[in-house]
PDB file of C-alpha atoms in Angstrom:
ATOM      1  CA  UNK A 115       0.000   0.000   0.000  1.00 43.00           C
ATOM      2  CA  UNK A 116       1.300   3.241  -1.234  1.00 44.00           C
ATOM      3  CA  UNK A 117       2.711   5.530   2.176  1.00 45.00           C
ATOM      4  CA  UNK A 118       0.924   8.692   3.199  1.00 48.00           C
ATOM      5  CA  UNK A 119       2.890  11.363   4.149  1.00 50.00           C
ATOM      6  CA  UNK A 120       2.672  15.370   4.331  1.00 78.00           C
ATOM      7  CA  UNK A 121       3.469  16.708   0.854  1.00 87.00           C
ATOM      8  CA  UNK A 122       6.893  18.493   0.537  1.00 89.00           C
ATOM      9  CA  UNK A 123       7.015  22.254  -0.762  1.00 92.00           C
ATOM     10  CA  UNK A 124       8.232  21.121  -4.175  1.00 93.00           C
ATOM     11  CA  UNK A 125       5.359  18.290  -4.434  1.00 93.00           C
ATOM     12  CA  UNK A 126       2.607  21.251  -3.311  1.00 93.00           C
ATOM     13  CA  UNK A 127       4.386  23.707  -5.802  1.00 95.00           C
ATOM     14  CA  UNK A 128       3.844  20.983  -8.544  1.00 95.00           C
ATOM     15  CA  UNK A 129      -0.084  20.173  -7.672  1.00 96.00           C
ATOM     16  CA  UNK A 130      -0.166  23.722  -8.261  1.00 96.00           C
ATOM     17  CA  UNK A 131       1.300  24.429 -11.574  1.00 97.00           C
ATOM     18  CA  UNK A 132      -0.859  21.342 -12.555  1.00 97.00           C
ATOM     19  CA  UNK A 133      -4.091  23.253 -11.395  1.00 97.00           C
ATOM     20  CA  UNK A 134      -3.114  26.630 -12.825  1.00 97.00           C
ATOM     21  CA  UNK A 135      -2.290  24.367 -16.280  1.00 97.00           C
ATOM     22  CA  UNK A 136      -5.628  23.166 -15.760  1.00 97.00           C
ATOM     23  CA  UNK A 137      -7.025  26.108 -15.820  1.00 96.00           C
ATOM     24  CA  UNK A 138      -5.482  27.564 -18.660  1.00 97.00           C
ATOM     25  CA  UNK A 139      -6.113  24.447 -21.038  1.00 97.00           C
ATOM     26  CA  UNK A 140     -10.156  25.154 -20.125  1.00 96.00           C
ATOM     27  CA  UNK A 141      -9.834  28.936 -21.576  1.00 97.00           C
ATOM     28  CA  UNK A 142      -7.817  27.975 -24.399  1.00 97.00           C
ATOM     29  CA  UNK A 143     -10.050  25.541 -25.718  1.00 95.00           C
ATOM     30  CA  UNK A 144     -13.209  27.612 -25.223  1.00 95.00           C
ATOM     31  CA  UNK A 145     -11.100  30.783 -27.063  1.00 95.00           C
ATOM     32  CA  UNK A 146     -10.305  28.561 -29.521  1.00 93.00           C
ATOM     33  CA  UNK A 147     -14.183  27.481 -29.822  1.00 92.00           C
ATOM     34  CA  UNK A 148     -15.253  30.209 -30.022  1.00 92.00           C
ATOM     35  CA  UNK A 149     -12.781  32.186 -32.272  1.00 90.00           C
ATOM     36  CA  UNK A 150     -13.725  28.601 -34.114  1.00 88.00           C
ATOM     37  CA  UNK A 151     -17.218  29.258 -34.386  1.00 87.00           C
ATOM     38  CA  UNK A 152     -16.998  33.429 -35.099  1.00 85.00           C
ATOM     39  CA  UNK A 153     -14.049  32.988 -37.983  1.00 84.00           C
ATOM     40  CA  UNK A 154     -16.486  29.755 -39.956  1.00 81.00           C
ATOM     41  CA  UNK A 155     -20.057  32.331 -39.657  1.00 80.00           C
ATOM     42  CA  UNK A 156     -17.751  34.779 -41.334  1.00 78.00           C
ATOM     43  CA  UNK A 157     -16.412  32.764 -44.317  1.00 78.00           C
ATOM     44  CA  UNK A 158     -19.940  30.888 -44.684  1.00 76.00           C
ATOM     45  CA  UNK A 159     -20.822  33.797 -46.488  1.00 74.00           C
ATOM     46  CA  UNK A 160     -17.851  34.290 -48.593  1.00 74.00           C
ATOM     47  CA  UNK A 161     -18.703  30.904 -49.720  1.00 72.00           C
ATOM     48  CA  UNK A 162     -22.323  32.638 -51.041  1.00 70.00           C
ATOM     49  CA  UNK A 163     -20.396  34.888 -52.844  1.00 68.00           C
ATOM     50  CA  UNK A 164     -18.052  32.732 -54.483  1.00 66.00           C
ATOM     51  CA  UNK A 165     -21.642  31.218 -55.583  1.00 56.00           C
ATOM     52  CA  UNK A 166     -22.589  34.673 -56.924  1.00 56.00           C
ATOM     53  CA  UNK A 167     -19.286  35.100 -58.911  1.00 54.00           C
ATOM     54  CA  UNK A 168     -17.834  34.118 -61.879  1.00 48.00           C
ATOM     55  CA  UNK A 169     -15.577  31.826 -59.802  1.00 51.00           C
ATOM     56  CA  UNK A 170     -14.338  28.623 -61.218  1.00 55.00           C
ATOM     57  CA  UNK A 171     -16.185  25.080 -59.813  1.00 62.00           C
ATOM     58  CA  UNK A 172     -12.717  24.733 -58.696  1.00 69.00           C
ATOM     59  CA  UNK A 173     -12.257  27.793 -56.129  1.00 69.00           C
ATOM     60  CA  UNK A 174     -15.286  26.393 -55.111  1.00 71.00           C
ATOM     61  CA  UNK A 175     -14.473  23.089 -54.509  1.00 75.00           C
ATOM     62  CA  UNK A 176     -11.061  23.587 -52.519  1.00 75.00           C
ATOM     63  CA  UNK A 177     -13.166  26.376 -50.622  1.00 75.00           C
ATOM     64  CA  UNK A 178     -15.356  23.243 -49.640  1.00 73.00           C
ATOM     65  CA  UNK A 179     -12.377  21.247 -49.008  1.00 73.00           C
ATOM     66  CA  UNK A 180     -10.460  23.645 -46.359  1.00 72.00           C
ATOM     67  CA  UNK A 181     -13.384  25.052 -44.614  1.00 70.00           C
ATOM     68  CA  UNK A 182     -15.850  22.607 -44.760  1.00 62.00           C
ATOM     69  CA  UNK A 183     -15.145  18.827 -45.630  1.00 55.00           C
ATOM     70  CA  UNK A 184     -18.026  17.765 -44.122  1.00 48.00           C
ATOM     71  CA  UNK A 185     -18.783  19.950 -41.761  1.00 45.00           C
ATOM     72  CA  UNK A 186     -18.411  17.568 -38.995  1.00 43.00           C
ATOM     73  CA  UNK A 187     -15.021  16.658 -38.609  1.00 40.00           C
ATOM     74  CA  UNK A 188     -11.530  18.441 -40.097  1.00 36.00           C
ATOM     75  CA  UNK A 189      -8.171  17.069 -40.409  1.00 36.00           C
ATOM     76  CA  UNK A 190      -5.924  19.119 -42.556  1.00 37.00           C
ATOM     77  CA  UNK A 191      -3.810  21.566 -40.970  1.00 39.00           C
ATOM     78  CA  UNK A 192      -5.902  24.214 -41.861  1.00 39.00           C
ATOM     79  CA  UNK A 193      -9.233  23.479 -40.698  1.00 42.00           C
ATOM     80  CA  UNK A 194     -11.057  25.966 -38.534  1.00 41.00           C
ATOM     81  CA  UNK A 195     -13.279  23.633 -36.091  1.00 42.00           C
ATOM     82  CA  UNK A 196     -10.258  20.847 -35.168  1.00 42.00           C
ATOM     83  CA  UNK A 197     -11.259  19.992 -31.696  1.00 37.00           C
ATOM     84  CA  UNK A 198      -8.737  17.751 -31.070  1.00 41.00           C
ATOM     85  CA  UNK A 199     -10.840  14.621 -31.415  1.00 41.00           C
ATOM     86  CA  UNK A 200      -7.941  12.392 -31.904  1.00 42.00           C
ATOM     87  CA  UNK A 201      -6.376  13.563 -28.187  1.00 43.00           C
ATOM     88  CA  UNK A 202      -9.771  13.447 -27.046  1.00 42.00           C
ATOM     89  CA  UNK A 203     -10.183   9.926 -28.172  1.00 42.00           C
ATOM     90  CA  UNK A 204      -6.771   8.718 -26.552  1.00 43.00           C
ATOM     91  CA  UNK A 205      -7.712  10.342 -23.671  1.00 44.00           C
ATOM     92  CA  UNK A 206     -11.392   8.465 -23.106  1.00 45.00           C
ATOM     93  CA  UNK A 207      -8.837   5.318 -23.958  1.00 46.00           C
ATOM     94  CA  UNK A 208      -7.143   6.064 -20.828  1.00 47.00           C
ATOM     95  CA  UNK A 209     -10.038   4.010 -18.981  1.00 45.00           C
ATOM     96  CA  UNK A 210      -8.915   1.091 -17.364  1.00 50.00           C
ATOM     97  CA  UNK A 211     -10.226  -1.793 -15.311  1.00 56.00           C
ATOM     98  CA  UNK A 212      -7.447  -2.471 -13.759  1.00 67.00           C
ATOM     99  CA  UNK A 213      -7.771   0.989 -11.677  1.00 80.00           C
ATOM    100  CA  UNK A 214      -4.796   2.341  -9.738  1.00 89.00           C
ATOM    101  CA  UNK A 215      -6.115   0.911  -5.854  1.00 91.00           C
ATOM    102  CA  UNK A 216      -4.996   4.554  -4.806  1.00 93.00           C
ATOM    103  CA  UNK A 217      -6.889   6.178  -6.773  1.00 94.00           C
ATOM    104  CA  UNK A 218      -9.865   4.531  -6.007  1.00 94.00           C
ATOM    105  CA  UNK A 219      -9.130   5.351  -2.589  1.00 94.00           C
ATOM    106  CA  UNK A 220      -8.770   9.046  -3.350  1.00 95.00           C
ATOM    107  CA  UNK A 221     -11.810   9.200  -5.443  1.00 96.00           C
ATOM    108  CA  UNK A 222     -14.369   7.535  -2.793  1.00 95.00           C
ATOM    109  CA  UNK A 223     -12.595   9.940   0.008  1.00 95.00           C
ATOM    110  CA  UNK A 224     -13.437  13.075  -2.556  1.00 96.00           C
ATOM    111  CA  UNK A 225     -16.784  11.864  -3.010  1.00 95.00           C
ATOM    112  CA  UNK A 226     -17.691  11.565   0.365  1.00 95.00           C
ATOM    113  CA  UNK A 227     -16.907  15.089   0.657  1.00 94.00           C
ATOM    114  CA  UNK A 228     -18.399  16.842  -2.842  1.00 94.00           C
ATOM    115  CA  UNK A 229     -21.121  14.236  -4.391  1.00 93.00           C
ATOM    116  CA  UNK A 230     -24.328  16.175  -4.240  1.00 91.00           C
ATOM    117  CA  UNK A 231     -26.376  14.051  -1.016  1.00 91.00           C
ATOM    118  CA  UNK A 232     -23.296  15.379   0.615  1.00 89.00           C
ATOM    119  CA  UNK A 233     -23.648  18.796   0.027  1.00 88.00           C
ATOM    120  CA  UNK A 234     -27.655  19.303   0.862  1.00 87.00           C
ATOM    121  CA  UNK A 235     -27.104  20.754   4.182  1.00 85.00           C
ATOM    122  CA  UNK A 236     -24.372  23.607   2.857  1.00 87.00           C
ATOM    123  CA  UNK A 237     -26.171  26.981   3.279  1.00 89.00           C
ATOM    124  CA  UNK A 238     -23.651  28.781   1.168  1.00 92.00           C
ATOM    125  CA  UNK A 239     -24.116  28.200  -3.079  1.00 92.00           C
ATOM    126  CA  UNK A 240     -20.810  29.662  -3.713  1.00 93.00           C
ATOM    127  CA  UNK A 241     -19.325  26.543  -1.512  1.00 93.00           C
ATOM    128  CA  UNK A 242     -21.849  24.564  -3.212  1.00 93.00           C
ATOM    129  CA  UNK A 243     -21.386  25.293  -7.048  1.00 94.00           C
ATOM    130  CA  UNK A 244     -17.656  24.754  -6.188  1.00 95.00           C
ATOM    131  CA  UNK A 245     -18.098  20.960  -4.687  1.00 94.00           C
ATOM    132  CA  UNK A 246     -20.203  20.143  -7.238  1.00 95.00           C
ATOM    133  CA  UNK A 247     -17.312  21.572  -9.708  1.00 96.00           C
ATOM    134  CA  UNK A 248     -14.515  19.492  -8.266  1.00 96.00           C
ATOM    135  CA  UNK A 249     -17.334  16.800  -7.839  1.00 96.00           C
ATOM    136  CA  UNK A 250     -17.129  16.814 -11.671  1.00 96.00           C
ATOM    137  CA  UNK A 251     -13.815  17.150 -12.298  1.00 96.00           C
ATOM    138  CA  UNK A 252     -12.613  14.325  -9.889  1.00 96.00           C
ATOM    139  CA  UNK A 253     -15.774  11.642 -12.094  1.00 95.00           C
ATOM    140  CA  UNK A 254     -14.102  12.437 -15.086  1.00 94.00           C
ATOM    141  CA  UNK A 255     -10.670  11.845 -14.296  1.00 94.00           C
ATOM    142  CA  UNK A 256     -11.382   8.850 -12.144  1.00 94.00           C
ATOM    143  CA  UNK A 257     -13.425   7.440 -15.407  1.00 93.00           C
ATOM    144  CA  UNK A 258     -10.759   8.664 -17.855  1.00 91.00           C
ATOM    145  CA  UNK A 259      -7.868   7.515 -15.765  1.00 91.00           C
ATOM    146  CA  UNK A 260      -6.876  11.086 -15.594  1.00 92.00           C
ATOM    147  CA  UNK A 261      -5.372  10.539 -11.993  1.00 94.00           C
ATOM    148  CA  UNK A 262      -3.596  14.163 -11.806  1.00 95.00           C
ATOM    149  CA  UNK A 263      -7.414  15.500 -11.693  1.00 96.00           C
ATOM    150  CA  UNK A 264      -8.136  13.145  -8.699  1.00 95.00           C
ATOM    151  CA  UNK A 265      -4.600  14.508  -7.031  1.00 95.00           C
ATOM    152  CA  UNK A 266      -5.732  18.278  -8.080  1.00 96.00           C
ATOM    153  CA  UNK A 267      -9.104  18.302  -6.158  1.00 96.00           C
ATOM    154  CA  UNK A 268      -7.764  16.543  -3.274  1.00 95.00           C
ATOM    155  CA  UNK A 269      -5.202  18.662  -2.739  1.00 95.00           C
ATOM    156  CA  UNK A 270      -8.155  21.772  -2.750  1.00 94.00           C
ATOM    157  CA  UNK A 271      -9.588  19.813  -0.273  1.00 94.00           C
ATOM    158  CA  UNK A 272      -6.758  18.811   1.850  1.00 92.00           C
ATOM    159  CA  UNK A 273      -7.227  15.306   1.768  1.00 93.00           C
ATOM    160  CA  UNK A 274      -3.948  13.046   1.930  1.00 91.00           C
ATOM    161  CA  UNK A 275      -2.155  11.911  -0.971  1.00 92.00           C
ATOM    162  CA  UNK A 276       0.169   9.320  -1.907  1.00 88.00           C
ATOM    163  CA  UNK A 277       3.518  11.148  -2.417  1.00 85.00           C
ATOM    164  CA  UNK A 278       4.713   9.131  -5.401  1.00 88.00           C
ATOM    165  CA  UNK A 279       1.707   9.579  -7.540  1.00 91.00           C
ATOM    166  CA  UNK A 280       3.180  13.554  -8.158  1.00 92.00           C
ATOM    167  CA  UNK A 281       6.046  12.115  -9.723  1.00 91.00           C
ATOM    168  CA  UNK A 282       4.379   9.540 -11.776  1.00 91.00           C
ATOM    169  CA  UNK A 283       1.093  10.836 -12.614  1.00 92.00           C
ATOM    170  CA  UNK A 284       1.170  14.813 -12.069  1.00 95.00           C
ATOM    171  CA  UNK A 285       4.667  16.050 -13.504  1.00 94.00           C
ATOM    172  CA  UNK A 286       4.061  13.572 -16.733  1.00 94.00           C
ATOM    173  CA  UNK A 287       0.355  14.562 -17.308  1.00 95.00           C
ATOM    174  CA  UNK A 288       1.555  18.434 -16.968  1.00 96.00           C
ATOM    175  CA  UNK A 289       3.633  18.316 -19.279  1.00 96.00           C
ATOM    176  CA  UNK A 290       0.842  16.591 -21.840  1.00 96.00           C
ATOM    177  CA  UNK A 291      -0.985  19.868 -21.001  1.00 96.00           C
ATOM    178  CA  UNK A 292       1.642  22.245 -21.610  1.00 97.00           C
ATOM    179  CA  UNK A 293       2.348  20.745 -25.598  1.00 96.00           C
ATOM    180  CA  UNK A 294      -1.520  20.326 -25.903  1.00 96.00           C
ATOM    181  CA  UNK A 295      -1.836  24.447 -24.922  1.00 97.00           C
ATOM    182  CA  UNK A 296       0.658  25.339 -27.540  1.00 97.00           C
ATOM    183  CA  UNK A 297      -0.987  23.463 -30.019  1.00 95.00           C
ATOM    184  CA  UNK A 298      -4.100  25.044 -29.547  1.00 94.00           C
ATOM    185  CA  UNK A 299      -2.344  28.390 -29.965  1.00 95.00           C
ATOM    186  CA  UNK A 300      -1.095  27.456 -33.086  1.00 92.00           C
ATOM    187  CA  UNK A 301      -4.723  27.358 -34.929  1.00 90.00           C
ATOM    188  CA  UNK A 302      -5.651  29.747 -36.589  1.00 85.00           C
ATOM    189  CA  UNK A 303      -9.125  29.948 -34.989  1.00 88.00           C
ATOM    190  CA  UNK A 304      -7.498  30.568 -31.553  1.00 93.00           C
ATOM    191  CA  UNK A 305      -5.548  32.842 -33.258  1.00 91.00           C
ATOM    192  CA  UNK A 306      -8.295  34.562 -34.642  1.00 90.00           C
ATOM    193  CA  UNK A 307      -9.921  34.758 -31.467  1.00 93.00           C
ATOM    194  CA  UNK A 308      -7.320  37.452 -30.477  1.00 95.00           C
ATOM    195  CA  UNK A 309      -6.813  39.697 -33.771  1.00 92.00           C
ATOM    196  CA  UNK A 310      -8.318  42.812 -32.123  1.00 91.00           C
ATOM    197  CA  UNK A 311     -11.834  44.212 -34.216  1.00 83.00           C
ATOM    198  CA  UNK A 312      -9.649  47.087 -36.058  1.00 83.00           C
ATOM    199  CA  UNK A 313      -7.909  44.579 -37.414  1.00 86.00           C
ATOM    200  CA  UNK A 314     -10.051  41.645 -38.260  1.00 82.00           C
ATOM    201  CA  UNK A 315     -10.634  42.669 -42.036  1.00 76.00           C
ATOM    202  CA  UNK A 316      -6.761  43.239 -42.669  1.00 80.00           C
ATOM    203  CA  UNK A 317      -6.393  39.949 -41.378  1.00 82.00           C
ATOM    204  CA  UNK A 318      -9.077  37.793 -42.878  1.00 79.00           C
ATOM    205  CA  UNK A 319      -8.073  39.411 -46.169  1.00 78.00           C
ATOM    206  CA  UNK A 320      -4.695  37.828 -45.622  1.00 80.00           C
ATOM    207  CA  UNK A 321      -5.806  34.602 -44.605  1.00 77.00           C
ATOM    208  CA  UNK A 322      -7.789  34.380 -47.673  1.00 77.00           C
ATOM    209  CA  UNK A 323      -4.730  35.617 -50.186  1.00 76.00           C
ATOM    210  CA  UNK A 324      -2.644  33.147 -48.554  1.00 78.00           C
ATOM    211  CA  UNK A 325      -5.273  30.088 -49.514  1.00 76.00           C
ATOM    212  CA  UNK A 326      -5.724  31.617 -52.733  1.00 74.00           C
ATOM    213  CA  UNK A 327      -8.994  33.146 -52.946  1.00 75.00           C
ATOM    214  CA  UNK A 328      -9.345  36.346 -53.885  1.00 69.00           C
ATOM    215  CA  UNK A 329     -12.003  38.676 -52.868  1.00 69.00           C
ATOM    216  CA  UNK A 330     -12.494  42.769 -53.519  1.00 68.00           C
ATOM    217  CA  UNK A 331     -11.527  44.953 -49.579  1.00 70.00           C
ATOM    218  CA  UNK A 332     -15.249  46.231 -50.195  1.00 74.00           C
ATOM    219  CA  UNK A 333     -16.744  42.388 -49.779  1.00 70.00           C
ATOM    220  CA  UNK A 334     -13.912  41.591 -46.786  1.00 69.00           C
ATOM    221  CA  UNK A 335     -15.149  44.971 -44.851  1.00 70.00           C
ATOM    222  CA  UNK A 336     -18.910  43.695 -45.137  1.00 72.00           C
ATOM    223  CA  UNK A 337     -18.231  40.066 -43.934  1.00 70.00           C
ATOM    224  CA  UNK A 338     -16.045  41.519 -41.059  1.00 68.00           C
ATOM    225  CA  UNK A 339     -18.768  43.634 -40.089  1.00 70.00           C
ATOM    226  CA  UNK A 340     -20.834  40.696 -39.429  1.00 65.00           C
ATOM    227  CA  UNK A 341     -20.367  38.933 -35.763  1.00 62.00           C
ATOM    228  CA  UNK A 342     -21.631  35.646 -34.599  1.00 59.00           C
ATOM    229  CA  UNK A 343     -23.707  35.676 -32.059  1.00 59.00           C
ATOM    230  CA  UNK A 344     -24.309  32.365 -30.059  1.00 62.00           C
ATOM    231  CA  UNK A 345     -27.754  31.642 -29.554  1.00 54.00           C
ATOM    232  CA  UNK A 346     -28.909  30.689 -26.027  1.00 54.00           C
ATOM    233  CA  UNK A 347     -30.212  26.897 -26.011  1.00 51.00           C
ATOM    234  CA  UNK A 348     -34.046  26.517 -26.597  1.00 52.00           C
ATOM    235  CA  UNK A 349     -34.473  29.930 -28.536  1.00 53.00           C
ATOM    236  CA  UNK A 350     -35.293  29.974 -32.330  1.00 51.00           C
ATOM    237  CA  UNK A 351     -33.706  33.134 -34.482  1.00 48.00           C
ATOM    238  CA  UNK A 352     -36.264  36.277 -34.686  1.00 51.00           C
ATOM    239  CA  UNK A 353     -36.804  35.719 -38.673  1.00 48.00           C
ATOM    240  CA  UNK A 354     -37.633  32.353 -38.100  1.00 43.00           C
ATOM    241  CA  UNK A 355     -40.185  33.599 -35.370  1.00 45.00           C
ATOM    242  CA  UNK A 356     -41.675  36.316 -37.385  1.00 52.00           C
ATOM    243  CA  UNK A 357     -42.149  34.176 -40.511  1.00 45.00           C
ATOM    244  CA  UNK A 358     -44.180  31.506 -38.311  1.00 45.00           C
ATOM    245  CA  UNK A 359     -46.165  34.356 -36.950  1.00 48.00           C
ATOM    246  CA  UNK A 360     -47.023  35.734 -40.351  1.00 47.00           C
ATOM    247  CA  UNK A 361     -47.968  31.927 -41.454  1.00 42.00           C
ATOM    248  CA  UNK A 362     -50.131  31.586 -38.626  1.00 46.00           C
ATOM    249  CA  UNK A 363     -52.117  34.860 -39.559  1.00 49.00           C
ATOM    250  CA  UNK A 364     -53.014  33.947 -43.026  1.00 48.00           C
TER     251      UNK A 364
END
């Protein structure tokens, strides 16, 4: 059975890099969502006009092809919606059933503490929404195999933790992190997510020029101008609204 002993300074100083690495992989991947998400509403409608032009079936076609292969999953190097699905994949491999007997250990003691029956009787929501966070966090990694998550949230919530385990699971799956961050800032949609607005239609005119399309500054200014707006689940666009109305009338 794996010792228990207080952490050192270096061992809490790692934990701690690993949560702040956390942290920062979480707002990468939702800049690079949604710089994902704003950059593709914009060129969906250069890919009307290229419709409305004398373009070749060609410019058309390798639009299709670099934007929107199927619009479900990308793999070249210049898609604008890769999620990662291959690391995501290798990381919902990571299950095992041979699970680490520490870690079992660490998850049930973290459970007792943050599953919800646990947390009825907590007057404060602020201490509530934030068990029920590392509640979450800790049933992923335990069903992952994601062990540094386990050692992250029982840290925040001082239980005891096998010393070895931030050598072999923490330090390694930090590191994973780290490359996986500067990956993600390395697309172009994250990328995008960060051109500042004066500069969005110098930029998308570049990216285009650089794949080869060529459109007139008037056309880049009006796509530019345009800005996705994500729509909160369960609501249906105005127009779509309004025409139902009018249907209903007659």
């Amino acid at each position: 059975m794996m010792k228990l002993m207080k952490l050192s300074q270096e061992d809490k100083v790692k934990i701690l890099e690993y949560k702040f690495v956390f942290e920062e992989e979480i707002q990468v991947n939702n800049e690079y969502l949604e710089g994902s998400a704003d950059l593709n509403y914009r060129l969906s409608f250069f890919r009307t006009k290229l419709d409305k032009t004398e373009a070749s079936n060609n410019q058309k076609q390798k639009f299709d092809h670099i934007f929107m292969p199927d619009k479900k999953n990308f793999s070249s190097d210049t898609d604008l919606v890769n999620t990662d699905k291959q690391e995501t994949s290798k990381s919902a491999n990571k299950f095992r059933d041979d699970t680490k007997p520490w870690a079992k250990d660490l998850y049930k003691k973290i459970i007792m503490v943050t599953h919800p029956d646990k947390t009825r009787g907590v007057v404060s929501k602020t201490l509530i929404d934030k068990l029920t966070e590392q509640y979450r966090i800790a049933q992923n990694g335990y069903n992952t195999g994601n062990y540094s998550d386990l050692v992250m949230v029982a840290f925040d919530l001082n239980i005891d933790i096998p010393t070895k385990v931030i050598l072999e699971e923490v330090s390694p799956e930090c590191n994973v992190k780290k490359k996986k961050i500067l990956s993600t800032k390395k697309m172009l949609a994250w990328q995008w997510y960060h051109v500042p607005a004066s500069q969005k239609d110098a930029e998308l005119k570049k990216i285009l020029k650089h794949l080869g399309f060529s459109f007139s500054e008037e056309k880049v200014k009006e796509v530019v101008k345009r800005k996705y707006v994500k729509r909160k689940t369960g609501t249906r666009p105005k127009k779509v609204i309004n025409r139902r109305r009018k249907i209903t009338k007659h």
